[in-house]
Amino acid sequence: MSYLQTLEDQSIYIFREAFANFKNMAMPWSMGKDSNTLIWLAKKAFAGKIPFPLVHIDTTYEFPEMLSFREWARKYYDIDLIVIINEEARKRGVGYETHDPVTVTHELKSVALQQSLAKYKWDALVTGIRRDEDSTRAKERYFSPRTADNEWEYRDQPPEFWGQFTTAVKPGEHVRVQPLLDWTELDVWEYIRREGIPVPKMYFAQNGRRYRSLGCWPITKSVESRVDTIEGIIEELKSTKTAERAGRAQDYHERNAMQKLRAKGFL
Amino acid sequence: MSGISMPPAPKPVPPGYEPAFFPKRMGGASAGAAGEPRTRIVVVGHVDHGKSTLIGRLLADTDSLPEGKLAAVEKACREEGMPLEYAFLLDALLEEQAQNITIDTTRIEFRHQGRAFQIIDAPGHREFIKNMVTGAAAADEAILLIDAKEGLKEQTRRHGLLLSLLGVGRVIVAVNKMDLVGWQEARFRELEKEIREYLGGLKIPPREVIPISAREGSQVKNPDPKNLGWFRGPTLLAALLAGSPGGGSGGDAQGPLRFVVQDVYRFDDRRVIAGRIESGTLRPGDSLVFFPDRKSSRVKAIEAWGQPEGVKELGPGRAAAVTLEEQIFVERGHVGSHEEHPPVESREVRARIFWLDPEPLRLQAPVQLRLATQNVEARLVAIDRVVDAEKLEQKSGAREEVGRFEVAEVRIRCRRPLVYDAHDRVESLGRFALQQGPRLGGGGIILTAEYPARLARAVTGEHLTWTEGRVSQEARASHFGHEGAVIWLTGLSGSGKSTLAVALESLLFRRGIASMILDGDNLRHGLCADLGFSLEDRAENIRRAGEVAKLMAESGLVVISSLISPLRKERQAVRSACQASGVNFSEIFINAPLGECEKRDPRGLYRKARAGEIKGFTGIDSPYEEPESPDLVLRTDREKVDVSVAQLLQHVLGLVSLKEEDRESAEGPGGQI
């Protein structure tokens, strides 16, 4: 059996375990390659019908191409999509024009997510994070509990072995369910190629530049590339040593920025 | 708070913009799209024996660090005025850098000579054993590190003991910090002998024992002829390459089929049994028996989204979505098997367990046992021995509990029959996790399984009497593991009440749910022997039956009443009496038209009634009032018996299950779709 097949089967197992154990789950969906891979895996796990809502946290700094993709995918996959915006923070004037990226990301993503957790009372959130993305994510569990304050107690994580996960939560707490934890960036692209999963066009070069990772437009830089096929992306990845999120400014603004963001609830 | 220098805002998309790129589908078997197996390596050993340094060294020597990472750590070290510390490459978290210890399992990929590896760094501190267990349980191979100067320490042995329990079959021992003992061969040989004996005793002899210095880079990637010229064995990386690539499912495609049910999804008219193949091979047309109910059906199809033609064969590790020919009752936790190689079904297991929770696992205390997708309440009934990690011998004295980080051989008894295999026969059906609170508290492997003795007969319920406390209705429910209830079957003579009652009673009983049939005819031989068939006597008969059913349900039983009970008013009176006492009551209409019942006429009563030999026979010359709002209607004229029984069972389980068990019923999550 191929290794990609092993990864797919494991992700499906995780999806089904989550759905069987939690009463009210949702899946944040950023429209990126990992997010679209997750949709694909969920379709397979649940025989074509995703039985929980998807959530897009709209920072209001989304690329227009991505919003266009969002509306396209809503119809294409027949998904129940909830769009949330931290209107309160925007009214206070929180934005990249005036605030540093860590603050903006925290307010417009993490706080927005926390607001909707309070509103919808989700007990599990499916995320697309992978261990290879950065060193804090490498320490994650497949089922990773978050406190009522949406915090990650990374110092004291529950054990997890033999396909047995943490499925009990107290009121107000939730569990992050992470089916892609064992995948690498290369695995994701290989799988997208194997399955023919539709992805945003922004990943492919236009005028000599493309996006390797997609976030808010003021802090997401394109990289120099002529790659306009999946095969090209895979080849490029095999030869590069530049970190995937190198184009994401908030990770680099200060030392341990990612750690701080994630402890406070960032995906 | 200052903003950033903003790039120009992106332009709106042009009309007709197509946002999605459709890659050409390659298909599963295409070359180059298969991914490659990573050998997952857990690095374990006593704290400060050099795990993080070794991992940093492996990454640096195999040129596997992302650009800038090595430079960043070099810079950080320079700023602190210290030499390059390889361990810092891993210690991404703030407090780790402060304390210089690794606090949680980290995974890092590296490549060497075309092979992909994933390192699982497991911390050595005693408090972090749960992280070590988490890491090691996922590994194909273990590197056990020993400090050449310090030698074998407590955690060295404990980690070895845990590796043997967690199923990590391949172990390489690296004797690190050889530079600190002057590269002496004698010291190495002494440690090699000691560790080989220890691991041999655990039946996990090491593949290699290698002297290294992670800090100096000796014998990791490159041999060190200058200092370790006396060593004839491989470098650590060469030893890793010599192992076969991992990443397999662990299951055996030729082994007995174990299809573990995760959930049942309902779409339109389809019912999809979703689960995973743990062992063996599943094909459409296979005849499956689902344990513990032992209901059987043929596999109609193995479905796959986007593949209308379905799947022809699935092996170990594969996610499966199956439709069945017969509509039998299947739920999460069931295990599908071929008839010829069934699993064991029993309430008691002998196991070797490890315990991680600060709260000890006490004899007789309730604990959740999770095996595959089964989740059963259980308790320790005997602690046969507690294993001392130092000497691998029994600790002295009789024990009342298994403490934190201890390993013990125990007997566990479950409230409901458990479906399992011996660990050496089907690994994933032979191991389980234990849970006392919200977190996993420990785990274990099943030592023996009595296949032949257990298979011939159905498991009979042993009565369970371990809960003490006030004998309130709650206490009884907690004691039995379910609530009491009156399941009131009503319908014409011959509609199928007795058949369904008998089937339901047996299914409930096999689940550890105490149940009892209250049969109209039987009552008339004793309690109601003084009553005739006048309207008044029949009403009194129903009243007495209702009272008895209520009393039995209050005592904790699920009472299945099987009486025609033709009048609404009388059935309503029983319902009211039950509700007044807080007893669950469910009215089930066994609905078959008179014509059908008369055709069946199992006891020839209709024939006699038509002939006038019996007077006042319900449906012929006495009325039957159909329920106005029954809790469940079963059309026994249209549905097969099995289908009706399955519906009835689901309904009753939903009624009597305790809250935390609600989601185990088939009407739980799957029903929402």
Tab-separated table of N, CA and C in Angstrom, chain A residues 139-232:
chain	number	residue	atom	x	y	z
A	139	LYS	N	4.422	19.520	17.897
A	139	LYS	CA	4.108	18.945	19.202
A	139	LYS	C	2.627	18.644	19.375
A	140	GLU	N	1.861	18.852	18.345
A	140	GLU	CA	0.413	18.687	18.458
A	140	GLU	C	-0.002	17.227	18.565
A	141	ARG	N	-1.220	17.028	19.039
A	141	ARG	CA	-1.855	15.718	19.060
A	141	ARG	C	-2.930	15.688	17.954
A	142	TYR	N	-3.388	14.472	17.617
A	142	TYR	CA	-4.489	14.385	16.651
A	142	TYR	C	-5.756	15.011	17.232
A	143	PHE	N	-6.005	14.716	18.510
A	143	PHE	CA	-7.123	15.337	19.214
A	143	PHE	C	-6.510	16.176	20.329
A	144	SER	N	-6.600	17.489	20.183
A	144	SER	CA	-5.861	18.375	21.068
A	144	SER	C	-6.832	19.288	21.809
A	145	PRO	N	-7.012	19.067	23.120
A	145	PRO	CA	-8.018	19.846	23.845
A	145	PRO	C	-7.616	21.318	23.988
A	146	ARG	N	-8.614	22.177	23.992
A	146	ARG	CA	-8.426	23.596	24.262
A	146	ARG	C	-9.308	23.986	25.448
A	147	THR	N	-8.781	24.858	26.301
A	147	THR	CA	-9.559	25.274	27.473
A	147	THR	C	-10.715	26.163	27.048
A	148	ALA	N	-11.554	26.496	28.049
A	148	ALA	CA	-12.697	27.370	27.767
A	148	ALA	C	-12.214	28.730	27.259
A	149	ASP	N	-10.987	29.124	27.622
A	149	ASP	CA	-10.438	30.381	27.115
A	149	ASP	C	-9.751	30.185	25.772
A	150	ASN	N	-9.987	29.030	25.155
A	150	ASN	CA	-9.433	28.746	23.832
A	150	ASN	C	-7.920	28.613	23.875
A	151	GLU	N	-7.381	28.262	25.039
A	151	GLU	CA	-5.931	28.163	25.147
A	151	GLU	C	-5.454	26.723	25.038
A	152	TRP	N	-4.242	26.604	24.537
A	152	TRP	CA	-3.609	25.298	24.329
A	152	TRP	C	-2.629	25.054	25.460
A	153	GLU	N	-2.906	24.058	26.292
A	153	GLU	CA	-1.998	23.764	27.395
A	153	GLU	C	-0.922	22.813	26.900
A	154	TYR	N	0.019	23.385	26.145
A	154	TYR	CA	0.996	22.520	25.473
A	154	TYR	C	1.977	21.899	26.450
A	155	ARG	N	2.010	22.423	27.681
A	155	ARG	CA	2.921	21.834	28.671
A	155	ARG	C	2.360	20.525	29.209
A	156	ASP	N	1.056	20.365	29.137
A	156	ASP	CA	0.441	19.203	29.773
A	156	ASP	C	-0.621	18.606	28.857
A	157	GLN	N	-0.150	17.951	27.812
A	157	GLN	CA	-1.102	17.391	26.859
A	157	GLN	C	-1.450	15.950	27.230
A	158	PRO	N	-2.680	15.544	26.961
A	158	PRO	CA	-3.053	14.168	27.288
A	158	PRO	C	-2.309	13.165	26.402
A	159	PRO	N	-2.096	11.969	26.916
A	159	PRO	CA	-1.480	10.946	26.066
A	159	PRO	C	-2.442	10.530	24.959
A	160	GLU	N	-1.900	9.955	23.909
A	160	GLU	CA	-2.706	9.564	22.747
A	160	GLU	C	-1.972	8.398	22.091
A	161	PHE	N	-2.623	7.251	22.015
A	161	PHE	CA	-1.938	6.110	21.406
A	161	PHE	C	-2.946	5.092	20.888
A	162	TRP	N	-2.518	4.288	19.960
A	162	TRP	CA	-3.298	3.185	19.415
A	162	TRP	C	-4.662	3.628	18.874
A	163	GLY	N	-4.715	4.815	18.308
A	163	GLY	CA	-5.986	5.274	17.747
A	163	GLY	C	-7.031	5.617	18.784
A	164	GLN	N	-6.613	5.799	20.030
A	164	GLN	CA	-7.531	6.224	21.081
A	164	GLN	C	-7.231	7.683	21.393
A	165	PHE	N	-8.261	8.523	21.271
A	165	PHE	CA	-8.043	9.960	21.363
A	165	PHE	C	-8.779	10.568	22.556
A	166	THR	N	-8.455	11.811	22.848
A	166	THR	CA	-9.156	12.533	23.911
A	166	THR	C	-10.496	13.015	23.366
A	167	THR	N	-11.566	12.471	23.900
A	167	THR	CA	-12.870	12.808	23.334
A	167	THR	C	-13.807	13.428	24.357
A	168	ALA	N	-13.345	13.588	25.593
A	168	ALA	CA	-14.217	14.162	26.612
A	168	ALA	C	-13.862	15.625	26.814
A	169	VAL	N	-14.855	16.476	26.788
A	169	VAL	CA	-14.611	17.895	27.061
A	169	VAL	C	-15.588	18.392	28.121
A	170	LYS	N	-15.124	19.337	28.890
A	170	LYS	CA	-16.019	20.005	29.833
A	170	LYS	C	-16.763	21.090	29.071
A	171	PRO	N	-17.899	21.548	29.629
A	171	PRO	CA	-18.649	22.601	28.944
A	171	PRO	C	-17.746	23.812	28.667
A	172	GLY	N	-17.840	24.341	27.464
A	172	GLY	CA	-17.045	25.509	27.104
A	172	GLY	C	-15.711	25.151	26.480
A	173	GLU	N	-15.226	23.926	26.737
A	173	GLU	CA	-13.972	23.507	26.127
A	173	GLU	C	-14.250	22.924	24.747
A	174	HIS	N	-13.201	22.828	23.965
A	174	HIS	CA	-13.367	22.112	22.703
A	174	HIS	C	-12.082	21.383	22.370
A	175	VAL	N	-12.180	20.518	21.389
A	175	VAL	CA	-11.025	19.731	20.978
A	175	VAL	C	-10.690	20.080	19.536
A	176	ARG	N	-9.414	20.305	19.283
A	176	ARG	CA	-8.964	20.489	17.905
A	176	ARG	C	-8.691	19.110	17.326
A	177	VAL	N	-9.331	18.829	16.235
A	177	VAL	CA	-9.155	17.534	15.581
A	177	VAL	C	-8.301	17.771	14.340
A	178	GLN	N	-7.184	17.039	14.219
A	178	GLN	CA	-6.179	17.420	13.228
A	178	GLN	C	-5.823	16.247	12.317
A	179	PRO	N	-6.662	16.006	11.319
A	179	PRO	CA	-6.464	14.816	10.472
A	179	PRO	C	-5.201	14.874	9.615
A	180	LEU	N	-4.642	16.074	9.398
A	180	LEU	CA	-3.478	16.179	8.502
A	180	LEU	C	-2.158	16.243	9.261
A	181	LEU	N	-2.214	15.978	10.564
A	181	LEU	CA	-1.033	16.188	11.396
A	181	LEU	C	0.219	15.493	10.846
A	182	ASP	N	0.066	14.283	10.336
A	182	ASP	CA	1.232	13.525	9.869
A	182	ASP	C	1.634	13.842	8.431
A	183	TRP	N	0.842	14.679	7.759
A	183	TRP	CA	1.147	14.972	6.354
A	183	TRP	C	2.233	16.040	6.279
A	184	THR	N	2.990	16.014	5.183
A	184	THR	CA	3.921	17.104	4.920
A	184	THR	C	3.356	17.926	3.763
A	185	GLU	N	3.968	19.092	3.555
A	185	GLU	CA	3.529	19.942	2.443
A	185	GLU	C	3.603	19.156	1.129
A	186	LEU	N	4.656	18.376	1.006
A	186	LEU	CA	4.829	17.589	-0.221
A	186	LEU	C	3.738	16.516	-0.341
A	187	ASP	N	3.424	15.869	0.779
A	187	ASP	CA	2.342	14.868	0.768
A	187	ASP	C	1.047	15.492	0.267
A	188	VAL	N	0.761	16.697	0.770
A	188	VAL	CA	-0.495	17.354	0.400
A	188	VAL	C	-0.549	17.587	-1.106
A	189	TRP	N	0.547	18.093	-1.664
A	189	TRP	CA	0.545	18.344	-3.116
A	189	TRP	C	0.509	17.043	-3.918
A	190	GLU	N	1.212	16.039	-3.436
A	190	GLU	CA	1.180	14.738	-4.136
A	190	GLU	C	-0.243	14.187	-4.128
A	191	TYR	N	-0.913	14.375	-3.005
A	191	TYR	CA	-2.276	13.863	-2.890
A	191	TYR	C	-3.235	14.666	-3.776
A	192	ILE	N	-3.050	15.979	-3.810
A	192	ILE	CA	-3.869	16.826	-4.675
A	192	ILE	C	-3.710	16.372	-6.123
A	193	ARG	N	-2.470	16.027	-6.483
A	193	ARG	CA	-2.220	15.553	-7.848
A	193	ARG	C	-2.865	14.176	-8.052
A	194	ARG	N	-2.702	13.301	-7.081
A	194	ARG	CA	-3.257	11.948	-7.231
A	194	ARG	C	-4.762	11.991	-7.407
A	195	GLU	N	-5.420	12.842	-6.614
A	195	GLU	CA	-6.874	12.848	-6.579
A	195	GLU	C	-7.499	13.846	-7.551
A	196	GLY	N	-6.696	14.821	-8.019
A	196	GLY	CA	-7.257	15.878	-8.850
A	196	GLY	C	-8.115	16.844	-8.063
A	197	ILE	N	-7.648	17.261	-6.891
A	197	ILE	CA	-8.429	18.151	-6.023
A	197	ILE	C	-8.317	19.596	-6.521
A	198	PRO	N	-9.443	20.273	-6.754
A	198	PRO	CA	-9.369	21.672	-7.197
A	198	PRO	C	-8.763	22.579	-6.114
A	199	VAL	N	-7.872	23.461	-6.510
A	199	VAL	CA	-7.248	24.399	-5.564
A	199	VAL	C	-7.277	25.804	-6.172
A	200	PRO	N	-7.109	26.843	-5.344
A	200	PRO	CA	-7.119	28.198	-5.894
A	200	PRO	C	-6.002	28.404	-6.912
A	201	LYS	N	-6.327	29.183	-7.922
A	201	LYS	CA	-5.348	29.452	-8.986
A	201	LYS	C	-4.144	30.232	-8.494
A	202	MET	N	-4.304	30.890	-7.318
A	202	MET	CA	-3.215	31.742	-6.837
A	202	MET	C	-1.935	30.972	-6.512
A	203	TYR	N	-2.058	29.641	-6.390
A	203	TYR	CA	-0.858	28.843	-6.126
A	203	TYR	C	0.040	28.738	-7.363
A	204	PHE	N	-0.489	29.153	-8.503
A	204	PHE	CA	0.265	28.966	-9.746
A	204	PHE	C	0.760	30.300	-10.277
A	205	ALA	N	1.931	30.258	-10.923
A	205	ALA	CA	2.637	31.489	-11.278
A	205	ALA	C	1.863	32.334	-12.282
A	206	GLN	N	1.865	33.634	-11.968
A	206	GLN	CA	1.405	34.618	-12.944
A	206	GLN	C	2.431	35.719	-12.951
A	207	ASN	N	2.913	36.070	-14.110
A	207	ASN	CA	3.946	37.091	-14.257
A	207	ASN	C	5.167	36.785	-13.392
A	208	GLY	N	5.524	35.484	-13.336
A	208	GLY	CA	6.773	35.114	-12.662
A	208	GLY	C	6.690	35.021	-11.150
A	209	ARG	N	5.482	35.100	-10.574
A	209	ARG	CA	5.374	34.955	-9.120
A	209	ARG	C	4.162	34.085	-8.770
A	210	ARG	N	4.279	33.347	-7.644
A	210	ARG	CA	3.150	32.570	-7.164
A	210	ARG	C	3.114	32.584	-5.644
A	211	TYR	N	1.984	32.110	-5.069
A	211	TYR	CA	1.853	32.045	-3.613
A	211	TYR	C	2.051	30.607	-3.158
A	212	ARG	N	2.862	30.440	-2.116
A	212	ARG	CA	3.089	29.096	-1.604
A	212	ARG	C	2.170	28.830	-0.421
A	213	SER	N	1.787	29.904	0.232
A	213	SER	CA	0.920	29.824	1.395
A	213	SER	C	0.030	31.052	1.307
A	214	LEU	N	-1.248	30.931	1.634
A	214	LEU	CA	-2.174	32.038	1.395
A	214	LEU	C	-2.754	32.566	2.698
A	215	GLY	N	-2.577	33.864	2.948
A	215	GLY	CA	-3.123	34.492	4.149
A	215	GLY	C	-3.731	35.840	3.787
A	216	CYS	N	-3.671	36.783	4.737
A	216	CYS	CA	-4.193	38.128	4.472
A	216	CYS	C	-3.288	38.835	3.460
A	217	TRP	N	-3.883	39.599	2.554
A	217	TRP	CA	-3.062	40.171	1.481
A	217	TRP	C	-1.976	41.148	1.947
A	218	PRO	N	-2.198	41.934	3.032
A	218	PRO	CA	-1.114	42.860	3.382
A	218	PRO	C	0.138	42.150	3.900
A	219	ILE	N	0.015	40.917	4.361
A	219	ILE	CA	1.168	40.258	4.979
A	219	ILE	C	1.545	38.954	4.270
A	220	THR	N	0.995	38.727	3.100
A	220	THR	CA	1.334	37.505	2.385
A	220	THR	C	2.077	37.858	1.114
A	221	LYS	N	3.311	37.367	1.032
A	221	LYS	CA	4.117	37.709	-0.138
A	221	LYS	C	4.154	36.529	-1.106
A	222	SER	N	4.172	36.873	-2.361
A	222	SER	CA	4.349	35.824	-3.360
A	222	SER	C	5.842	35.526	-3.479
A	223	VAL	N	6.135	34.348	-4.021
A	223	VAL	CA	7.541	34.006	-4.237
A	223	VAL	C	7.820	33.972	-5.738
A	224	GLU	N	9.080	34.159	-6.077
A	224	GLU	CA	9.461	34.107	-7.481
A	224	GLU	C	9.322	32.677	-7.978
A	225	SER	N	8.593	32.477	-9.036
A	225	SER	CA	8.395	31.122	-9.541
A	225	SER	C	7.736	31.179	-10.908
A	226	ARG	N	8.088	30.216	-11.732
A	226	ARG	CA	7.416	30.118	-13.030
A	226	ARG	C	6.465	28.926	-13.050
A	227	VAL	N	6.304	28.313	-11.892
A	227	VAL	CA	5.574	27.048	-11.826
A	227	VAL	C	4.083	27.245	-12.100
A	228	ASP	N	3.557	26.529	-13.063
A	228	ASP	CA	2.121	26.650	-13.325
A	228	ASP	C	1.426	25.294	-13.424
A	229	THR	N	2.071	24.263	-12.882
A	229	THR	CA	1.415	22.948	-12.803
A	229	THR	C	1.676	22.360	-11.428
A	230	ILE	N	0.862	21.359	-11.050
A	230	ILE	CA	1.089	20.666	-9.776
A	230	ILE	C	2.449	19.979	-9.802
A	231	GLU	N	2.769	19.364	-10.936
A	231	GLU	CA	4.060	18.688	-11.053
A	231	GLU	C	5.188	19.674	-10.772
A	232	GLY	N	5.019	20.890	-11.304
A	232	GLY	CA	6.037	21.923	-11.106
A	232	GLY	C	6.187	22.274	-9.637
